Each structure stands twice: as structure tokens, then as C-alpha cells.
PDB file of C-alpha atoms in Angstrom:
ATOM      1  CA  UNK A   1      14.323 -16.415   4.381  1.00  0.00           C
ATOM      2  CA  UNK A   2      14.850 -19.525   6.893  1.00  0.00           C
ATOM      3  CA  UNK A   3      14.274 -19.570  10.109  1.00  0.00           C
ATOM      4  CA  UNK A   4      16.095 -20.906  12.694  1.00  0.00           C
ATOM      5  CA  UNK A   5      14.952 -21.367  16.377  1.00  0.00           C
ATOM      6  CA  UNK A   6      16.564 -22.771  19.617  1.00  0.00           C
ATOM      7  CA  UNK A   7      14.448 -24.395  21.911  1.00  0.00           C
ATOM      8  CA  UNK A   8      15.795 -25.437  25.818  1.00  0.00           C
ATOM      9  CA  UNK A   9      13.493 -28.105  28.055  1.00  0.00           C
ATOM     10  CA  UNK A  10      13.994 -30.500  30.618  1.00  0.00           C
ATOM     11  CA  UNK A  11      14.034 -30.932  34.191  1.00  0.00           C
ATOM     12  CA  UNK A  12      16.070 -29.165  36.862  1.00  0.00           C
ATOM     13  CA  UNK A  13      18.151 -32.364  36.798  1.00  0.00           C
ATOM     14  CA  UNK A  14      18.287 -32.700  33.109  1.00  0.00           C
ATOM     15  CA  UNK A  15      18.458 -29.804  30.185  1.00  0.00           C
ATOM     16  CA  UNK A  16      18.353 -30.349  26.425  1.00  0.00           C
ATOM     17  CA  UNK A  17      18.543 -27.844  23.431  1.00  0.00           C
ATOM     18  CA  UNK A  18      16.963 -28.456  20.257  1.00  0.00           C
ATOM     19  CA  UNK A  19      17.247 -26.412  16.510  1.00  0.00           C
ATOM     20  CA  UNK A  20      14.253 -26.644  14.546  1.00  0.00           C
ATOM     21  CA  UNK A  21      14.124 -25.170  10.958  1.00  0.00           C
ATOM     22  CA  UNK A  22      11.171 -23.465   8.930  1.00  0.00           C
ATOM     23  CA  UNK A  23      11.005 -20.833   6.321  1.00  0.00           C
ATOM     24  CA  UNK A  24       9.941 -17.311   6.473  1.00  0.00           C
ATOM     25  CA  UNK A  25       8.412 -14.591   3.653  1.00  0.00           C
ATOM     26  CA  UNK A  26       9.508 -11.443   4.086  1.00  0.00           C
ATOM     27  CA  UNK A  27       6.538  -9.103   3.694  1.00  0.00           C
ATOM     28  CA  UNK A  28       7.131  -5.457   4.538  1.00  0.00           C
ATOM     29  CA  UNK A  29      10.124  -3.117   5.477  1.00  0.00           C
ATOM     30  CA  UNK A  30      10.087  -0.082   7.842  1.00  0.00           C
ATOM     31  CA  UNK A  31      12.394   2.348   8.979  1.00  0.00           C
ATOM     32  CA  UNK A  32      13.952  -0.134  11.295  1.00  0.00           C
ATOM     33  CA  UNK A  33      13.162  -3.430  10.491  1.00  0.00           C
ATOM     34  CA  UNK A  34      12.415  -6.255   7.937  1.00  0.00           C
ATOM     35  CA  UNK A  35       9.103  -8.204   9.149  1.00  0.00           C
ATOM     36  CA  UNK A  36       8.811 -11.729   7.586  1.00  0.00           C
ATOM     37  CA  UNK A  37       5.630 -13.373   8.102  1.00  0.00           C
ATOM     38  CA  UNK A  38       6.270 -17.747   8.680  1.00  0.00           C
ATOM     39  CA  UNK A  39       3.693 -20.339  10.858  1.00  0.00           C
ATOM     40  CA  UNK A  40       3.204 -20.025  13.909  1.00  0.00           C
ATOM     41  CA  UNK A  41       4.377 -23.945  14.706  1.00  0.00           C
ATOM     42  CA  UNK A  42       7.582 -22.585  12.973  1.00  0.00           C
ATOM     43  CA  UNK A  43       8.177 -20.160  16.037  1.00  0.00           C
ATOM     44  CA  UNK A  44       6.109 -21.243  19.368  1.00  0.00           C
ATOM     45  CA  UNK A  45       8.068 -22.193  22.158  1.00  0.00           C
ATOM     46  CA  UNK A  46      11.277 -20.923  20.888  1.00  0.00           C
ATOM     47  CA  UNK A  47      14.222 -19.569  23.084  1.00  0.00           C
ATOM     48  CA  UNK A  48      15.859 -17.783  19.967  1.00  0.00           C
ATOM     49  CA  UNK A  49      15.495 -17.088  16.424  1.00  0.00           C
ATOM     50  CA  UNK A  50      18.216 -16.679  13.949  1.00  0.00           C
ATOM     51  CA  UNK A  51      17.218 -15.733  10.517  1.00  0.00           C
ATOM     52  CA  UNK A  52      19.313 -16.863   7.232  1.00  0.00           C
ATOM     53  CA  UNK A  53      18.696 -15.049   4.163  1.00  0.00           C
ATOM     54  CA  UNK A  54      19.102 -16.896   0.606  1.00  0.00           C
ATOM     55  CA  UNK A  55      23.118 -16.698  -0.115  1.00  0.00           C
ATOM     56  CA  UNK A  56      24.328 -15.895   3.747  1.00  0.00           C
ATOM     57  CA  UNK A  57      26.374 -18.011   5.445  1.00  0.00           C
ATOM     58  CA  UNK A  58      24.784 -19.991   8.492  1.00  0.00           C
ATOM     59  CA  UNK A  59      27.025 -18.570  10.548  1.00  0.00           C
ATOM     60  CA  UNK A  60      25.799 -14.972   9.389  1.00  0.00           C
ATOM     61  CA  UNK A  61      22.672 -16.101  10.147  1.00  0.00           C
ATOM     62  CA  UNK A  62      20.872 -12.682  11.850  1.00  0.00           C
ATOM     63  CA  UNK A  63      19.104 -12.490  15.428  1.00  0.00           C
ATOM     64  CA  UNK A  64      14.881 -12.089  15.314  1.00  0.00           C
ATOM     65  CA  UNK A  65      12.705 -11.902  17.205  1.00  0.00           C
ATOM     66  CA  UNK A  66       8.248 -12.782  17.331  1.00  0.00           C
ATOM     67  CA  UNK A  67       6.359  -8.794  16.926  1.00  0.00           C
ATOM     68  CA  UNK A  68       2.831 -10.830  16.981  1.00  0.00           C
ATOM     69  CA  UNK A  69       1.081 -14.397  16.640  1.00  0.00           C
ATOM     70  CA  UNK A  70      -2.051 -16.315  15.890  1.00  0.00           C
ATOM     71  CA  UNK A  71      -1.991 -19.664  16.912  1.00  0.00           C
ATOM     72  CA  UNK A  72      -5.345 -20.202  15.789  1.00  0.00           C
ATOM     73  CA  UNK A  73      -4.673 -19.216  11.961  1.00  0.00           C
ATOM     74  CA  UNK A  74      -0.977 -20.480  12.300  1.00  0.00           C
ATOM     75  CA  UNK A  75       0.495 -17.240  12.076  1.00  0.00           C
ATOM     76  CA  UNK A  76       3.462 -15.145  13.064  1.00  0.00           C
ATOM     77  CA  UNK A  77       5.131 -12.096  12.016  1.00  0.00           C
ATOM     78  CA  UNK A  78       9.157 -12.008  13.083  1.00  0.00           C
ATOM     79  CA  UNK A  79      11.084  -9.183  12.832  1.00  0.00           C
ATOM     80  CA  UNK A  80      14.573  -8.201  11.885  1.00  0.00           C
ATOM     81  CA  UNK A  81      16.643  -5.178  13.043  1.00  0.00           C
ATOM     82  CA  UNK A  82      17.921  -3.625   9.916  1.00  0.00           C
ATOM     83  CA  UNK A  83      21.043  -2.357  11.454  1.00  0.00           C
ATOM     84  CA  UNK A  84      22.049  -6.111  11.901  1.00  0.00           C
ATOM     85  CA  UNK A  85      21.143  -7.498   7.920  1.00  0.00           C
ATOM     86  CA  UNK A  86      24.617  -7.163   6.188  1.00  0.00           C
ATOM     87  CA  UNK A  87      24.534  -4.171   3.218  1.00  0.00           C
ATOM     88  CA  UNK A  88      25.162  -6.320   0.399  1.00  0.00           C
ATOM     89  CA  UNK A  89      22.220  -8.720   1.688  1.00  0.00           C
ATOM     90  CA  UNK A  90      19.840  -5.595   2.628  1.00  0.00           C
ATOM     91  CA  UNK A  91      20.374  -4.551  -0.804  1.00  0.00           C
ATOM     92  CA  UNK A  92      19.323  -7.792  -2.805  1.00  0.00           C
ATOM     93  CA  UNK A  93      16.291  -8.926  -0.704  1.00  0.00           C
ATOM     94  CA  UNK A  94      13.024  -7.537  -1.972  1.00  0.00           C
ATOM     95  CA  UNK A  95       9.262  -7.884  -0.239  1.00  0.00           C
ATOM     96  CA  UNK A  96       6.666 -10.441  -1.652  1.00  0.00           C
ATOM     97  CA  UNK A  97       4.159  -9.318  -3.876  1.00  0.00           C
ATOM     98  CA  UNK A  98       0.929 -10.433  -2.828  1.00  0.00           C
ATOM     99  CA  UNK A  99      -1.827 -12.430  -5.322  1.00  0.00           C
ATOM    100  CA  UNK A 100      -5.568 -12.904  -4.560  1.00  0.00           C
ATOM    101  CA  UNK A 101      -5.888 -17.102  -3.320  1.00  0.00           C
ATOM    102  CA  UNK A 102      -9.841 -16.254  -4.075  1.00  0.00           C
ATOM    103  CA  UNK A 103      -9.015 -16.253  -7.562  1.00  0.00           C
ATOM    104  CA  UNK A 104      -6.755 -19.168  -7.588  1.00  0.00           C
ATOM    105  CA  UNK A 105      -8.533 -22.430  -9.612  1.00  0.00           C
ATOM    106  CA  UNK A 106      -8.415 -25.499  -9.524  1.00  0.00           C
ATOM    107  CA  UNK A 107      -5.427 -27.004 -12.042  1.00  0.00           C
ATOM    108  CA  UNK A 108      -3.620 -23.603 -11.567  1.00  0.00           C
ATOM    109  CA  UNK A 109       0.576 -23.996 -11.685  1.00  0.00           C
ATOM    110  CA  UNK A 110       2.415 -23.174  -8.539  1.00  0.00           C
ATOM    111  CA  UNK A 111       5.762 -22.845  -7.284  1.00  0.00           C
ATOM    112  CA  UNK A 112       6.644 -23.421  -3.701  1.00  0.00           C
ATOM    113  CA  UNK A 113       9.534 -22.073  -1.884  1.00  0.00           C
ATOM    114  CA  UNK A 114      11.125 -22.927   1.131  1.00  0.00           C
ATOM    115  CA  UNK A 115      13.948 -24.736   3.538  1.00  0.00           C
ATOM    116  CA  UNK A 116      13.292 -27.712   2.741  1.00  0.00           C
ATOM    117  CA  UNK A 117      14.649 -30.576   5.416  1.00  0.00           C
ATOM    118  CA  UNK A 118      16.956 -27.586   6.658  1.00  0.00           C
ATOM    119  CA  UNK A 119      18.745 -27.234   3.811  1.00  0.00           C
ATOM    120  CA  UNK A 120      18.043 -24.259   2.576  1.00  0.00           C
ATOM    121  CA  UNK A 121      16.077 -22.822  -0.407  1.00  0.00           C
ATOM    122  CA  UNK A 122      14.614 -25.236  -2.675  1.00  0.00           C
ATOM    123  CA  UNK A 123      11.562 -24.888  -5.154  1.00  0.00           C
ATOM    124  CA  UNK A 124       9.024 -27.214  -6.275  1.00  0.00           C
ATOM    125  CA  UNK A 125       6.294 -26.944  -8.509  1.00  0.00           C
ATOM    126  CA  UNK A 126       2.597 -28.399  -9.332  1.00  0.00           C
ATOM    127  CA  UNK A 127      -0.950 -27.245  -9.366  1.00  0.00           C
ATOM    128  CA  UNK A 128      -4.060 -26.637  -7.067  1.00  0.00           C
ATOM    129  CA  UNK A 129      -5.397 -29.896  -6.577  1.00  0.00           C
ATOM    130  CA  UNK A 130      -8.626 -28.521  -4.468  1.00  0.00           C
ATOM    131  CA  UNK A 131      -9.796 -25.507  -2.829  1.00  0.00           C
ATOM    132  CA  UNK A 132     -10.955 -24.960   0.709  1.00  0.00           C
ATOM    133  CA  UNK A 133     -10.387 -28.487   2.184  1.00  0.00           C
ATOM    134  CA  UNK A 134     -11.251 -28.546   5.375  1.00  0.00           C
ATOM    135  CA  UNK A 135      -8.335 -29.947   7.284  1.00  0.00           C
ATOM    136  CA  UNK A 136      -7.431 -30.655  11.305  1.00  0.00           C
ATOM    137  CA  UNK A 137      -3.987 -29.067  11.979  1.00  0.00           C
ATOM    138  CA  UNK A 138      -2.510 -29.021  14.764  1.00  0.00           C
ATOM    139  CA  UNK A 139      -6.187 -29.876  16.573  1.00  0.00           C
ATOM    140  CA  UNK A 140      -7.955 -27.189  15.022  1.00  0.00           C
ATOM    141  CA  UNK A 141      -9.917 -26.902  11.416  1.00  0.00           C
ATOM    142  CA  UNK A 142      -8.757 -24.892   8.454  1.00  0.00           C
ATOM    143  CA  UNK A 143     -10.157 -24.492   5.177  1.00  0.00           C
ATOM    144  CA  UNK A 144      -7.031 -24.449   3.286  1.00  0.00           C
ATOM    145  CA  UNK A 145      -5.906 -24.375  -0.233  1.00  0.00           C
ATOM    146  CA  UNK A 146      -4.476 -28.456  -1.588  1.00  0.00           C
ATOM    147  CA  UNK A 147      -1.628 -28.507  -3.521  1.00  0.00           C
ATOM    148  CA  UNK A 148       1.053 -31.810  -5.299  1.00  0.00           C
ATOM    149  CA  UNK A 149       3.877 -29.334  -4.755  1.00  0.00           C
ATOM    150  CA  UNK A 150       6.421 -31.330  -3.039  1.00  0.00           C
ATOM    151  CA  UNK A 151       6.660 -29.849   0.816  1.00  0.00           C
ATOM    152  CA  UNK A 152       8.931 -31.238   2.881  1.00  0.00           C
ATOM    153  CA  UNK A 153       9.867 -30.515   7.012  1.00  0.00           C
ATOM    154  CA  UNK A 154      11.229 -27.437   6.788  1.00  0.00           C
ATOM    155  CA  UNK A 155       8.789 -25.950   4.343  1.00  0.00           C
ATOM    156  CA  UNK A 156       6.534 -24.441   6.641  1.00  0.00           C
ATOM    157  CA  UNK A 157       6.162 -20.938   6.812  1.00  0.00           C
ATOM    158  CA  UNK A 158       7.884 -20.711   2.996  1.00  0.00           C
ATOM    159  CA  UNK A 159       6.018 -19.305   0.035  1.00  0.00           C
ATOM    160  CA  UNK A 160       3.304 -20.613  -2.205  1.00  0.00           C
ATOM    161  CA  UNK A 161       3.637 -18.440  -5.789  1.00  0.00           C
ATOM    162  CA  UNK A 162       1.035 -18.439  -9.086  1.00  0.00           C
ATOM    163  CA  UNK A 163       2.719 -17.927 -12.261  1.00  0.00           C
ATOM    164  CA  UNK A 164       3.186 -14.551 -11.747  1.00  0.00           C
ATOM    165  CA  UNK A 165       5.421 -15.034  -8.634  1.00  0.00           C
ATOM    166  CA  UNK A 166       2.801 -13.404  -6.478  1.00  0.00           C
ATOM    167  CA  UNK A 167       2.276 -15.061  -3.134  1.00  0.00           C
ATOM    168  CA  UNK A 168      -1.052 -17.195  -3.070  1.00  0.00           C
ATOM    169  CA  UNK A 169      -0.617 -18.638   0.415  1.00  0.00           C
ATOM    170  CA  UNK A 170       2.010 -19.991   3.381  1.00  0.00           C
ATOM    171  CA  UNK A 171       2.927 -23.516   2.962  1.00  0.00           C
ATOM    172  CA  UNK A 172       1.822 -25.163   6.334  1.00  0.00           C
ATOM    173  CA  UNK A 173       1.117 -28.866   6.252  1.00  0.00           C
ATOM    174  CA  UNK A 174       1.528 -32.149   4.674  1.00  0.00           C
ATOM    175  CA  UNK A 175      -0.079 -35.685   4.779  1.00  0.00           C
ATOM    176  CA  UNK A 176       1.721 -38.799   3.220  1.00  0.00           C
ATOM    177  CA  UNK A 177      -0.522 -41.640   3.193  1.00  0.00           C
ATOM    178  CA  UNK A 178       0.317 -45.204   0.724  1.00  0.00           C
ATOM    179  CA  UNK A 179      -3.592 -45.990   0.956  1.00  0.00           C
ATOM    180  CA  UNK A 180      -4.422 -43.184  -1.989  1.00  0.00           C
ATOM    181  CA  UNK A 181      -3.985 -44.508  -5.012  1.00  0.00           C
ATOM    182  CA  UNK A 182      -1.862 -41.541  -7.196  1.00  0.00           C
ATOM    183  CA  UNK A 183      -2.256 -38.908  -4.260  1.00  0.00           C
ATOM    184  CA  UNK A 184       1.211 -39.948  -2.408  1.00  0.00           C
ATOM    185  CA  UNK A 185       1.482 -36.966  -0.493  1.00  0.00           C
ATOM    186  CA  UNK A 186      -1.158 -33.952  -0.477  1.00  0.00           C
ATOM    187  CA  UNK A 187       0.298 -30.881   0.844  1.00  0.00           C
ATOM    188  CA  UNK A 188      -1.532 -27.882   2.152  1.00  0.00           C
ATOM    189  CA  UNK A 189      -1.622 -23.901   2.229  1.00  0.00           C
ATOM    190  CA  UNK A 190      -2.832 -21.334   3.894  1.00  0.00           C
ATOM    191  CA  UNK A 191      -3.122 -17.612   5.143  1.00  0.00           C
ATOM    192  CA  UNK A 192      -4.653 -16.725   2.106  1.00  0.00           C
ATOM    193  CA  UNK A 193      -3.383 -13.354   0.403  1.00  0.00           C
ATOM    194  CA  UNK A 194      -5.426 -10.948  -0.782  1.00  0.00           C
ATOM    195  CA  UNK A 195      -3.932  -7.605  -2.390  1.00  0.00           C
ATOM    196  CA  UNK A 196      -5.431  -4.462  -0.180  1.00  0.00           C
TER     197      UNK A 196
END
């Protein structure tokens, strides 16, 4: 899913609103709602959250809201009402199925999914270039799994797959840089899934 959030700021003399895009992976299903697990930089600070599911109409695009985050692991859970997902939509989204990122090597294929620049779903492909690399995001230090897949703004919060199309990890950063020679842009992934 993409995810959508309005953000207001300013002054008493001057307001602004701003739309910032991520991506979302929806995880579990209850009675009443669709939870979709994304980054927690995808959601902080936001006003509003509208949800698009792959195939709806932005204008479709359905209200959510934040159930729980961890800022330190870059995590949030969002929820949807179920009453408010359109049938035909309800009835073709299905949960991820989780992999084990402990048993991910190095060299390994993977697909990642996401909104990428805001423009909805796109998927990339490419391998695990290195596991726990220890990297400063957003001030604090990860261990998180590397990756070539392309991931672009927008990206964050979408999907990292194996081969089986079980989720490995969250797609959460990326650092460009023209002074590695054949290592362009190194993107990288975490919340790391384990089946329970």
C-alpha cells in the first residue's frame, strides 16, 4: 500500500501544508481493521494519513490512522477501518508472508517494492550486498541488511522480498555517493522478519 500523509507548520502569521509519500506492508487483518506496518519517518509528525492501495484511484485513497510507533527501530504500525476499504479492493489485497532475514546470505536475489518518487508501485530487483552494516539513520545506529536494489524517495516503509516473495525486511534508507567506485547508490533494510 502507499501512504500518504499531510503535514501543517508555520507560524501564527504564516501556515503551510505539505504531502509526503512512503509505502506501507500490510501485515495482519482483524475483525475491524487492516494494520500495515511502514517507517516510522514515513508517519511522524503527520496531521493525516490517507492510504492508497495498488489499483485505487488517488482520490479513493482511504483515511488511517498510527495504532503504535518506535522511533528508535523506525517503526510504525497504521491502521485501516475495514468498513472504509472498498469490497472489490478488500477482496484482492492479501497479508505479507513473512521470511527469516537471519537466513538471508550474502549474493541472495531480492525484489523491492514500493512508491517509488510518489508514483506508485514499482519493483526493483538485486541481491544482498552485506549483512548487518552498521549504519547512522536518522542520528541513531542500526545494523541493517545492504542491498543494490534501486530505492528511491518514496520507498520507505515498502517491502524487501527473497525469491520466495516472503518479506525479508522494510526498505528504509539510501546513500548515493560518486566517490565509490561501482557502488553508486547502496540502499538499506531493516526490521528484520522472522516467522513466529
Amino acid at each position: 500500500s502507499d501512504v500518504y500523509k499531510r503535514q501543517g507548520g508555520g507560524n501564527k502569521s504564516q501556515k503551510y501544508e505539505q504531502e509526503a509519500a512512503g509505502s506501507g506492508i500490510i501485515v495482519d487483518q482483524t475483525d475491524s481493521e487492516l494494520l500495515i506496518v511502514t517507517n516510522n519517518h514515513v508517519v511522524e509528525n503527520s496531521d493525516s494519513l490517507r492510504i492508497q492501495f495498488d489499483g485505487m484511484d488517488t482520490k479513493n485513497a482511504v483515511e488511517g490512522y498510527i495504532k503504535g510507533t518506535d522511533s528508535t527501530a523506525d517503526v510504525a504500525v497504521v491502521a485501516v477501518k475495514l468498513k472504509d476499504i472498498p469490497k472489490d479492493t478488500l477482496n484482492t489485497i492479501k497479508k505479507a508472508t513473512l521470511g527469516d532475514s537471519d537466513t538471508v546470505s550474502v549474493g541472495e536475489g531480492v525484489v523491492a517494492i514500493g512508491n517509488a518518487l510518489g508514483y506508485g508501485q514499482s519493483v526493483t530487483t538485486g541481491v544482498i550486498s552485506a549483512k548487518d552494516r552498521e549504519v547512522t539513520v536518522q542520528e541513531k545506529k542500526m545494523k541493517l541488511l545492504q542491498t543494490d536494489a534501486a530505492i528511491n524517495p518514496g520507498n520507505s516503509g515498502g517491502a524487501l522480498l527473497n525469491m520466495k516473495g516472503e518479506l525479508i525486511g522494510i526498505n528504509s534508507a539510501k546513500i548515493a555517493s560518486d566517490e565509490v567506485e561501482g557502488m553508486g547508490s547502496v540502499s538499506y533494510t531493516h526490521l528484520r522478519a522472522h516467522e513466529t
